[in-house]
């Protein structure tokens, strides 16, 4: 009887140890596969995009070395107000305090929040007409012609969430 109790305790201990190691391994794999900008992706996926605008295929990417933000491009009618084009959970836009750069006009800056993503900063930029499409991909030939003619705008939404930076920017 004593011997079977010892064998049962050893087998039980081994089973518990294997389950714990397995759970740790699964958790590590999940964290390893989670993109560094998972919260920015989640917030951007919850944005409502105005009528006439469509997301450009293959336009999701991250700038910077951390890979913790998101840039996503859209194409739609020229001259629209960004606050009318984009809405989302807790999203409010304020005045822009950035100087325009060589290729992009900064149209709006804002902040949004969900319980899953925490606070997220957003910047909406418009690709300047009269130059090159540069790194913009996913436009059809007709959309590219319309952009060169000034009939459509290419808008880029930059999303950066505090939780992708470990809880603080």
N, C-alpha and C. Protein backbone atom coordinates (compact mmCIF):
# COMPACT_ATOMS: atom_id res chain seq x y z
N UNK A 1 0.82 -1.19 0.00
CA UNK A 1 0.00 0.00 0.00
C UNK A 1 0.87 1.26 0.00
N UNK A 2 1.90 1.26 0.81
CA UNK A 2 2.76 2.42 0.90
C UNK A 2 3.48 2.68 -0.42
N UNK A 3 3.90 1.60 -1.07
CA UNK A 3 4.59 1.73 -2.35
C UNK A 3 3.68 2.33 -3.43
N UNK A 4 2.44 1.92 -3.50
CA UNK A 4 1.51 2.46 -4.50
C UNK A 4 1.20 3.93 -4.23
N UNK A 5 1.19 4.31 -2.95
CA UNK A 5 0.96 5.72 -2.61
C UNK A 5 2.12 6.57 -3.10
N UNK A 6 3.33 6.11 -2.94
CA UNK A 6 4.52 6.83 -3.38
C UNK A 6 4.54 6.94 -4.90
N UNK A 7 4.22 5.82 -5.59
CA UNK A 7 4.18 5.85 -7.05
C UNK A 7 3.11 6.82 -7.53
N UNK A 8 1.94 6.83 -6.92
CA UNK A 8 0.86 7.75 -7.28
C UNK A 8 1.27 9.20 -7.07
N UNK A 9 1.97 9.48 -5.97
CA UNK A 9 2.41 10.85 -5.69
C UNK A 9 3.44 11.30 -6.73
N UNK A 10 4.36 10.42 -7.09
CA UNK A 10 5.38 10.76 -8.08
C UNK A 10 4.74 10.99 -9.45
N UNK A 11 3.84 10.09 -9.86
CA UNK A 11 3.17 10.25 -11.15
C UNK A 11 2.34 11.53 -11.16
N UNK A 12 1.63 11.79 -10.08
CA UNK A 12 0.84 13.03 -9.98
C UNK A 12 1.71 14.26 -10.07
N UNK A 13 2.86 14.23 -9.41
CA UNK A 13 3.78 15.36 -9.47
C UNK A 13 4.32 15.59 -10.87
N UNK A 14 4.64 14.50 -11.56
CA UNK A 14 5.14 14.61 -12.94
C UNK A 14 4.06 15.18 -13.85
N UNK A 15 2.81 14.72 -13.69
CA UNK A 15 1.71 15.23 -14.51
C UNK A 15 1.51 16.72 -14.27
N UNK A 16 1.50 17.16 -13.03
CA UNK A 16 1.33 18.58 -12.70
C UNK A 16 2.49 19.39 -13.29
N UNK A 17 3.72 18.88 -13.18
CA UNK A 17 4.87 19.59 -13.72
C UNK A 17 4.77 19.71 -15.24
N UNK A 18 4.34 18.65 -15.92
CA UNK A 18 4.18 18.71 -17.37
C UNK A 18 3.09 19.69 -17.77
N UNK A 19 1.98 19.70 -17.04
CA UNK A 19 0.91 20.66 -17.35
C UNK A 19 1.38 22.10 -17.17
N UNK A 20 2.11 22.36 -16.10
CA UNK A 20 2.62 23.72 -15.86
C UNK A 20 3.61 24.13 -16.96
N UNK A 21 4.52 23.23 -17.31
CA UNK A 21 5.49 23.54 -18.37
C UNK A 21 4.78 23.75 -19.69
N UNK A 22 3.77 22.94 -19.97
CA UNK A 22 3.01 23.10 -21.20
C UNK A 22 2.29 24.43 -21.25
N UNK A 23 1.69 24.83 -20.13
CA UNK A 23 0.99 26.11 -20.07
C UNK A 23 1.97 27.26 -20.27
N UNK A 24 3.14 27.17 -19.67
CA UNK A 24 4.15 28.21 -19.85
C UNK A 24 4.62 28.28 -21.31
N UNK A 25 4.79 27.13 -21.93
CA UNK A 25 5.23 27.10 -23.33
C UNK A 25 4.16 27.70 -24.24
N UNK A 26 2.91 27.37 -24.02
CA UNK A 26 1.82 27.93 -24.83
C UNK A 26 1.75 29.44 -24.64
N UNK A 27 1.87 29.90 -23.40
CA UNK A 27 1.86 31.34 -23.13
C UNK A 27 3.00 32.06 -23.81
N UNK A 28 4.17 31.46 -23.81
CA UNK A 28 5.33 32.07 -24.47
C UNK A 28 5.12 32.15 -25.98
N UNK A 29 4.55 31.11 -26.55
CA UNK A 29 4.30 31.11 -28.00
C UNK A 29 3.27 32.18 -28.36
N UNK A 30 2.22 32.31 -27.56
CA UNK A 30 1.19 33.33 -27.82
C UNK A 30 1.81 34.72 -27.76
N UNK A 31 2.63 34.98 -26.75
CA UNK A 31 3.27 36.30 -26.64
C UNK A 31 4.26 36.52 -27.78
N UNK A 32 4.94 35.47 -28.19
CA UNK A 32 5.91 35.59 -29.27
C UNK A 32 5.23 35.90 -30.59
N UNK A 33 4.08 35.30 -30.84
CA UNK A 33 3.36 35.52 -32.10
C UNK A 33 2.55 36.79 -32.13
N UNK A 34 2.25 37.37 -30.98
CA UNK A 34 1.46 38.59 -30.94
C UNK A 34 2.30 39.72 -31.53
N UNK A 35 1.75 40.44 -32.51
CA UNK A 35 2.54 41.54 -33.08
C UNK A 35 2.78 42.63 -32.05
N UNK A 36 3.87 43.37 -32.23
CA UNK A 36 4.22 44.44 -31.30
C UNK A 36 3.20 45.58 -31.32
N UNK A 37 2.42 45.67 -32.39
CA UNK A 37 1.42 46.72 -32.49
C UNK A 37 0.00 46.16 -32.40
N UNK A 38 -0.18 45.12 -31.60
CA UNK A 38 -1.48 44.44 -31.52
C UNK A 38 -2.61 45.38 -31.09
N UNK A 39 -2.33 46.28 -30.15
CA UNK A 39 -3.38 47.20 -29.70
C UNK A 39 -3.72 48.24 -30.77
N UNK A 40 -2.69 48.72 -31.48
CA UNK A 40 -2.95 49.66 -32.58
C UNK A 40 -3.76 48.99 -33.68
N UNK A 41 -3.44 47.74 -33.99
CA UNK A 41 -4.23 46.99 -34.98
C UNK A 41 -5.68 46.83 -34.51
N UNK A 42 -5.85 46.49 -33.23
CA UNK A 42 -7.20 46.29 -32.70
C UNK A 42 -8.01 47.58 -32.76
N UNK A 43 -7.38 48.71 -32.42
CA UNK A 43 -8.11 49.98 -32.46
C UNK A 43 -8.44 50.36 -33.91
N UNK A 44 -7.46 50.23 -34.80
CA UNK A 44 -7.69 50.58 -36.21
C UNK A 44 -8.80 49.72 -36.83
N UNK A 45 -8.88 48.47 -36.41
CA UNK A 45 -9.94 47.59 -36.92
C UNK A 45 -11.32 48.02 -36.45
N UNK A 46 -11.39 48.80 -35.38
CA UNK A 46 -12.68 49.26 -34.86
C UNK A 46 -13.07 50.63 -35.40
N UNK A 47 -12.21 51.24 -36.21
CA UNK A 47 -12.56 52.52 -36.82
C UNK A 47 -13.68 52.33 -37.84
N UNK A 48 -14.58 53.28 -37.87
CA UNK A 48 -15.61 53.32 -38.90
C UNK A 48 -15.12 54.30 -39.96
N UNK A 49 -15.13 53.86 -41.21
CA UNK A 49 -14.61 54.66 -42.31
C UNK A 49 -15.79 55.13 -43.15
N UNK A 50 -15.77 56.42 -43.48
CA UNK A 50 -16.88 57.04 -44.20
C UNK A 50 -17.13 56.46 -45.58
N UNK A 51 -18.31 56.75 -46.05
CA UNK A 51 -18.75 56.27 -47.36
C UNK A 51 -17.83 56.78 -48.46
N UNK A 52 -17.52 55.90 -49.39
CA UNK A 52 -16.67 56.26 -50.51
C UNK A 52 -15.20 56.01 -50.26
N UNK A 53 -14.82 55.71 -49.03
CA UNK A 53 -13.42 55.42 -48.71
C UNK A 53 -13.22 53.94 -48.57
N UNK A 54 -12.10 53.46 -49.08
CA UNK A 54 -11.78 52.05 -48.93
C UNK A 54 -10.33 51.90 -48.51
N UNK A 55 -10.10 50.88 -47.72
CA UNK A 55 -8.75 50.57 -47.25
C UNK A 55 -7.95 49.99 -48.41
N UNK A 56 -6.72 50.45 -48.54
CA UNK A 56 -5.86 49.94 -49.60
C UNK A 56 -5.27 48.60 -49.17
N UNK A 57 -5.37 47.59 -50.03
CA UNK A 57 -4.83 46.27 -49.67
C UNK A 57 -3.32 46.34 -49.47
N UNK A 58 -2.86 45.64 -48.44
CA UNK A 58 -1.43 45.59 -48.17
C UNK A 58 -0.85 46.88 -47.63
N UNK A 59 -1.70 47.77 -47.11
CA UNK A 59 -1.20 49.08 -46.68
C UNK A 59 -0.82 49.12 -45.20
N UNK A 60 -1.07 48.06 -44.45
CA UNK A 60 -0.70 48.07 -43.02
C UNK A 60 0.80 47.90 -42.87
N UNK A 61 1.42 48.83 -42.18
CA UNK A 61 2.82 48.69 -41.84
C UNK A 61 3.13 49.56 -40.65
N UNK A 62 4.31 49.41 -40.12
CA UNK A 62 4.72 50.14 -38.93
C UNK A 62 6.01 50.87 -39.23
N UNK A 63 6.09 52.12 -38.77
CA UNK A 63 7.35 52.82 -38.94
C UNK A 63 8.10 52.81 -37.62
N UNK A 64 9.33 53.15 -37.64
CA UNK A 64 10.12 53.15 -36.41
C UNK A 64 10.72 51.78 -36.13
N UNK A 65 11.59 51.75 -35.16
CA UNK A 65 12.30 50.51 -34.86
C UNK A 65 11.53 49.58 -33.95
N UNK A 66 10.55 50.10 -33.20
CA UNK A 66 9.84 49.25 -32.25
C UNK A 66 8.75 48.41 -32.92
N UNK A 67 8.27 48.83 -34.07
CA UNK A 67 7.18 48.12 -34.72
C UNK A 67 5.90 48.17 -33.91
N UNK A 68 5.76 49.19 -33.06
CA UNK A 68 4.67 49.23 -32.10
C UNK A 68 3.55 50.19 -32.49
N UNK A 69 3.58 50.72 -33.71
CA UNK A 69 2.50 51.58 -34.16
C UNK A 69 1.97 51.03 -35.49
N UNK A 70 1.00 51.70 -36.06
CA UNK A 70 0.40 51.22 -37.29
C UNK A 70 0.14 52.38 -38.24
N UNK A 71 0.45 52.18 -39.49
CA UNK A 71 0.08 53.11 -40.56
C UNK A 71 -0.82 52.33 -41.51
N UNK A 72 -1.99 52.89 -41.79
CA UNK A 72 -2.97 52.22 -42.67
C UNK A 72 -3.49 53.25 -43.65
N UNK A 73 -3.54 52.89 -44.94
CA UNK A 73 -3.92 53.84 -45.99
C UNK A 73 -5.31 53.56 -46.55
N UNK A 74 -5.96 54.65 -46.96
CA UNK A 74 -7.30 54.60 -47.54
C UNK A 74 -7.33 55.51 -48.76
N UNK A 75 -8.25 55.23 -49.67
CA UNK A 75 -8.46 56.09 -50.83
C UNK A 75 -9.94 56.43 -50.90
N UNK A 76 -10.23 57.69 -51.26
CA UNK A 76 -11.62 58.12 -51.36
C UNK A 76 -11.72 59.51 -51.93
N UNK A 77 -12.93 60.06 -51.94
CA UNK A 77 -13.16 61.38 -52.55
C UNK A 77 -12.25 62.46 -51.96
N UNK A 78 -11.76 63.33 -52.82
CA UNK A 78 -10.84 64.39 -52.41
C UNK A 78 -11.56 65.45 -51.57
N UNK A 79 -10.81 66.02 -50.64
CA UNK A 79 -11.27 67.17 -49.89
C UNK A 79 -12.18 66.88 -48.71
N UNK A 80 -12.34 65.65 -48.30
CA UNK A 80 -13.24 65.33 -47.19
C UNK A 80 -12.61 65.71 -45.84
N UNK A 81 -13.46 66.03 -44.88
CA UNK A 81 -13.02 66.33 -43.53
C UNK A 81 -12.67 65.02 -42.83
N UNK A 82 -11.46 64.89 -42.28
CA UNK A 82 -11.05 63.63 -41.64
C UNK A 82 -11.99 63.21 -40.50
N UNK A 83 -12.54 64.18 -39.77
CA UNK A 83 -13.45 63.85 -38.68
C UNK A 83 -14.75 63.26 -39.23
N UNK A 84 -15.09 63.58 -40.46
CA UNK A 84 -16.27 62.98 -41.09
C UNK A 84 -15.96 61.63 -41.71
N UNK A 85 -14.69 61.40 -42.04
CA UNK A 85 -14.30 60.14 -42.66
C UNK A 85 -14.07 59.06 -41.61
N UNK A 86 -13.42 59.41 -40.49
CA UNK A 86 -13.04 58.43 -39.50
C UNK A 86 -13.74 58.69 -38.17
N UNK A 87 -14.32 57.64 -37.62
CA UNK A 87 -14.87 57.71 -36.27
C UNK A 87 -14.57 56.38 -35.59
N UNK A 88 -14.52 56.43 -34.29
CA UNK A 88 -14.19 55.22 -33.55
C UNK A 88 -14.47 55.39 -32.08
N UNK A 89 -14.26 54.34 -31.30
CA UNK A 89 -14.56 54.38 -29.87
C UNK A 89 -13.78 55.49 -29.15
N UNK A 90 -14.51 56.42 -28.59
CA UNK A 90 -13.92 57.50 -27.82
C UNK A 90 -13.06 58.44 -28.63
N UNK A 91 -13.16 58.42 -29.95
CA UNK A 91 -12.27 59.20 -30.81
C UNK A 91 -12.71 60.66 -30.88
N UNK A 92 -11.79 61.53 -30.53
CA UNK A 92 -12.00 62.97 -30.69
C UNK A 92 -10.78 63.53 -31.41
N UNK A 93 -11.06 64.44 -32.34
CA UNK A 93 -9.98 65.10 -33.07
C UNK A 93 -9.80 66.51 -32.55
N UNK A 94 -8.57 66.95 -32.54
CA UNK A 94 -8.25 68.31 -32.13
C UNK A 94 -7.42 68.99 -33.19
N UNK A 95 -6.95 70.20 -32.89
CA UNK A 95 -6.15 70.94 -33.88
C UNK A 95 -4.82 70.25 -34.14
N UNK A 96 -4.31 70.46 -35.33
CA UNK A 96 -3.03 69.87 -35.73
C UNK A 96 -1.92 70.82 -35.35
N UNK A 97 -0.91 70.30 -34.66
CA UNK A 97 0.22 71.16 -34.29
C UNK A 97 1.52 70.68 -34.92
N UNK A 98 1.41 70.07 -36.09
CA UNK A 98 2.59 69.59 -36.80
C UNK A 98 2.76 70.38 -38.10
N UNK A 99 3.98 70.62 -38.44
CA UNK A 99 4.26 71.26 -39.73
C UNK A 99 4.12 70.22 -40.83
N UNK A 100 3.63 70.62 -41.99
CA UNK A 100 3.54 69.66 -43.09
C UNK A 100 4.93 69.20 -43.49
N UNK A 101 5.01 67.96 -43.92
CA UNK A 101 6.31 67.49 -44.41
C UNK A 101 6.31 67.50 -45.93
N UNK A 102 7.32 66.96 -46.50
CA UNK A 102 7.52 67.03 -47.94
C UNK A 102 6.43 66.33 -48.76
N UNK A 103 5.89 65.23 -48.19
CA UNK A 103 4.95 64.42 -48.96
C UNK A 103 3.52 64.43 -48.41
N UNK A 104 3.36 64.71 -47.13
CA UNK A 104 2.06 64.55 -46.47
C UNK A 104 1.61 65.84 -45.80
N UNK A 105 0.31 66.13 -45.92
CA UNK A 105 -0.32 67.20 -45.15
C UNK A 105 -0.97 66.56 -43.94
N UNK A 106 -0.67 67.09 -42.76
CA UNK A 106 -1.28 66.59 -41.53
C UNK A 106 -2.64 67.25 -41.38
N UNK A 107 -3.70 66.45 -41.42
CA UNK A 107 -5.05 66.99 -41.42
C UNK A 107 -5.69 67.03 -40.04
N UNK A 108 -5.45 66.00 -39.23
CA UNK A 108 -6.12 65.92 -37.93
C UNK A 108 -5.30 65.06 -36.98
N UNK A 109 -5.38 65.39 -35.70
CA UNK A 109 -4.80 64.59 -34.64
C UNK A 109 -5.88 64.32 -33.62
N UNK A 110 -5.83 63.15 -33.02
CA UNK A 110 -6.86 62.84 -32.04
C UNK A 110 -6.43 61.74 -31.11
N UNK A 111 -7.36 61.41 -30.24
CA UNK A 111 -7.13 60.32 -29.29
C UNK A 111 -8.42 59.54 -29.16
N UNK A 112 -8.26 58.23 -29.08
CA UNK A 112 -9.38 57.33 -28.86
C UNK A 112 -9.02 56.33 -27.78
N UNK A 113 -10.03 55.58 -27.32
CA UNK A 113 -9.78 54.66 -26.23
C UNK A 113 -10.82 53.56 -26.24
N UNK A 114 -10.36 52.34 -25.97
CA UNK A 114 -11.26 51.23 -25.67
C UNK A 114 -10.70 50.55 -24.43
N UNK A 115 -11.51 49.70 -23.82
CA UNK A 115 -11.02 48.99 -22.64
C UNK A 115 -9.92 48.00 -23.04
N UNK A 116 -9.97 47.49 -24.25
CA UNK A 116 -8.96 46.53 -24.70
C UNK A 116 -7.65 47.18 -25.11
N UNK A 117 -7.72 48.35 -25.73
CA UNK A 117 -6.51 48.97 -26.28
C UNK A 117 -5.92 50.04 -25.38
N UNK A 118 -6.70 50.58 -24.46
CA UNK A 118 -6.24 51.73 -23.70
C UNK A 118 -6.26 52.96 -24.58
N UNK A 119 -5.51 53.97 -24.20
CA UNK A 119 -5.48 55.22 -24.96
C UNK A 119 -4.64 55.04 -26.23
N UNK A 120 -5.17 55.58 -27.34
CA UNK A 120 -4.48 55.50 -28.63
C UNK A 120 -4.45 56.89 -29.26
N UNK A 121 -3.30 57.27 -29.79
CA UNK A 121 -3.17 58.51 -30.54
C UNK A 121 -3.36 58.23 -32.01
N UNK A 122 -4.03 59.14 -32.70
CA UNK A 122 -4.24 59.01 -34.14
C UNK A 122 -3.83 60.28 -34.84
N UNK A 123 -3.23 60.13 -36.00
CA UNK A 123 -2.90 61.25 -36.88
C UNK A 123 -3.41 60.87 -38.27
N UNK A 124 -4.15 61.77 -38.88
CA UNK A 124 -4.63 61.54 -40.25
C UNK A 124 -3.85 62.47 -41.16
N UNK A 125 -3.24 61.87 -42.19
CA UNK A 125 -2.44 62.63 -43.15
C UNK A 125 -2.99 62.39 -44.56
N UNK A 126 -2.78 63.37 -45.43
CA UNK A 126 -3.18 63.26 -46.83
C UNK A 126 -1.93 63.37 -47.70
N UNK A 127 -1.79 62.44 -48.63
CA UNK A 127 -0.67 62.48 -49.57
C UNK A 127 -0.85 63.69 -50.48
N UNK A 128 0.17 64.52 -50.56
CA UNK A 128 0.11 65.73 -51.38
C UNK A 128 -0.01 65.39 -52.85
N UNK A 129 -0.90 66.08 -53.51
CA UNK A 129 -1.05 65.92 -54.97
C UNK A 129 0.09 66.66 -55.66
N UNK A 130 0.39 66.23 -56.87
CA UNK A 130 1.41 66.91 -57.66
C UNK A 130 2.77 66.26 -57.58
N UNK A 131 2.91 65.28 -56.73
CA UNK A 131 4.20 64.59 -56.63
C UNK A 131 4.07 63.15 -57.09
N UNK A 132 4.71 62.30 -56.36
CA UNK A 132 4.72 60.88 -56.67
C UNK A 132 3.89 60.12 -55.64
N UNK A 133 3.39 58.96 -56.03
CA UNK A 133 2.68 58.11 -55.08
C UNK A 133 3.63 57.47 -54.09
N UNK A 134 4.92 57.51 -54.37
CA UNK A 134 5.93 57.01 -53.44
C UNK A 134 5.67 55.59 -52.97
N UNK A 135 5.58 55.41 -51.64
CA UNK A 135 5.43 54.08 -51.07
C UNK A 135 3.99 53.59 -51.03
N UNK A 136 3.04 54.38 -51.54
CA UNK A 136 1.64 53.98 -51.53
C UNK A 136 1.44 52.85 -52.53
N UNK A 137 0.89 51.74 -52.05
CA UNK A 137 0.63 50.59 -52.90
C UNK A 137 -0.84 50.21 -52.77
N UNK A 138 -1.31 49.42 -53.70
CA UNK A 138 -2.67 48.91 -53.61
C UNK A 138 -3.69 49.70 -54.40
N UNK A 139 -3.29 50.80 -55.03
CA UNK A 139 -4.21 51.56 -55.86
C UNK A 139 -4.41 50.88 -57.20
N UNK A 140 -5.63 50.88 -57.68
CA UNK A 140 -5.87 50.41 -59.04
C UNK A 140 -5.33 51.47 -60.00
N UNK A 141 -5.21 51.11 -61.27
CA UNK A 141 -4.74 52.07 -62.27
C UNK A 141 -5.69 53.26 -62.35
N UNK A 142 -7.00 53.00 -62.26
CA UNK A 142 -7.99 54.08 -62.30
C UNK A 142 -7.86 55.00 -61.09
N UNK A 143 -7.67 54.41 -59.91
CA UNK A 143 -7.51 55.22 -58.70
C UNK A 143 -6.24 56.07 -58.79
N UNK A 144 -5.17 55.49 -59.31
CA UNK A 144 -3.93 56.26 -59.46
C UNK A 144 -4.14 57.44 -60.41
N UNK A 145 -4.83 57.21 -61.52
CA UNK A 145 -5.13 58.31 -62.46
C UNK A 145 -5.99 59.36 -61.78
N UNK A 146 -6.99 58.93 -61.01
CA UNK A 146 -7.85 59.88 -60.29
C UNK A 146 -7.06 60.67 -59.26
N UNK A 147 -6.07 60.03 -58.62
CA UNK A 147 -5.25 60.74 -57.64
C UNK A 147 -4.41 61.81 -58.35
N UNK A 148 -3.79 61.44 -59.46
CA UNK A 148 -2.99 62.41 -60.22
C UNK A 148 -3.86 63.57 -60.71
N UNK A 149 -5.13 63.30 -61.01
CA UNK A 149 -6.06 64.34 -61.47
C UNK A 149 -6.64 65.15 -60.30
N UNK A 150 -6.41 64.72 -59.06
CA UNK A 150 -6.92 65.43 -57.90
C UNK A 150 -8.34 65.07 -57.51
N UNK A 151 -8.88 64.01 -58.11
CA UNK A 151 -10.27 63.62 -57.82
C UNK A 151 -10.40 62.78 -56.56
N UNK A 152 -9.33 62.08 -56.17
CA UNK A 152 -9.35 61.28 -54.94
C UNK A 152 -8.15 61.63 -54.09
N UNK A 153 -8.28 61.38 -52.80
CA UNK A 153 -7.18 61.56 -51.86
C UNK A 153 -6.73 60.20 -51.35
N UNK A 154 -5.46 60.11 -51.04
CA UNK A 154 -4.92 58.99 -50.29
C UNK A 154 -4.70 59.49 -48.87
N UNK A 155 -5.42 58.90 -47.93
CA UNK A 155 -5.30 59.26 -46.53
C UNK A 155 -4.56 58.15 -45.79
N UNK A 156 -3.72 58.55 -44.87
CA UNK A 156 -3.00 57.58 -44.04
C UNK A 156 -3.35 57.86 -42.59
N UNK A 157 -3.72 56.81 -41.89
CA UNK A 157 -4.03 56.92 -40.47
C UNK A 157 -2.88 56.28 -39.69
N UNK A 158 -2.30 57.07 -38.80
CA UNK A 158 -1.26 56.60 -37.90
C UNK A 158 -1.93 56.33 -36.56
N UNK A 159 -1.77 55.12 -36.04
CA UNK A 159 -2.35 54.74 -34.74
C UNK A 159 -1.23 54.26 -33.84
N UNK A 160 -1.18 54.80 -32.63
CA UNK A 160 -0.15 54.43 -31.66
C UNK A 160 -0.82 54.31 -30.30
N UNK A 161 -0.82 53.12 -29.71
CA UNK A 161 -1.50 52.87 -28.43
C UNK A 161 -0.50 52.67 -27.31
N UNK A 162 -0.83 53.24 -26.15
CA UNK A 162 0.10 53.18 -25.02
C UNK A 162 0.40 51.75 -24.59
N UNK A 163 -0.54 50.83 -24.72
CA UNK A 163 -0.30 49.46 -24.28
C UNK A 163 0.69 48.72 -25.17
N UNK A 164 0.93 49.21 -26.37
CA UNK A 164 1.96 48.62 -27.22
C UNK A 164 3.35 49.09 -26.80
N UNK A 165 3.39 50.02 -25.87
CA UNK A 165 4.67 50.51 -25.33
C UNK A 165 4.83 50.09 -23.87
N UNK A 166 4.13 49.07 -23.47
CA UNK A 166 4.23 48.60 -22.09
C UNK A 166 3.43 49.42 -21.11
N UNK A 167 2.42 50.15 -21.59
CA UNK A 167 1.54 50.90 -20.72
C UNK A 167 1.84 52.38 -20.63
N UNK A 168 2.92 52.83 -21.22
CA UNK A 168 3.24 54.26 -21.17
C UNK A 168 3.96 54.65 -22.46
N UNK A 169 3.69 55.87 -22.91
CA UNK A 169 4.36 56.34 -24.13
C UNK A 169 5.72 56.84 -23.79
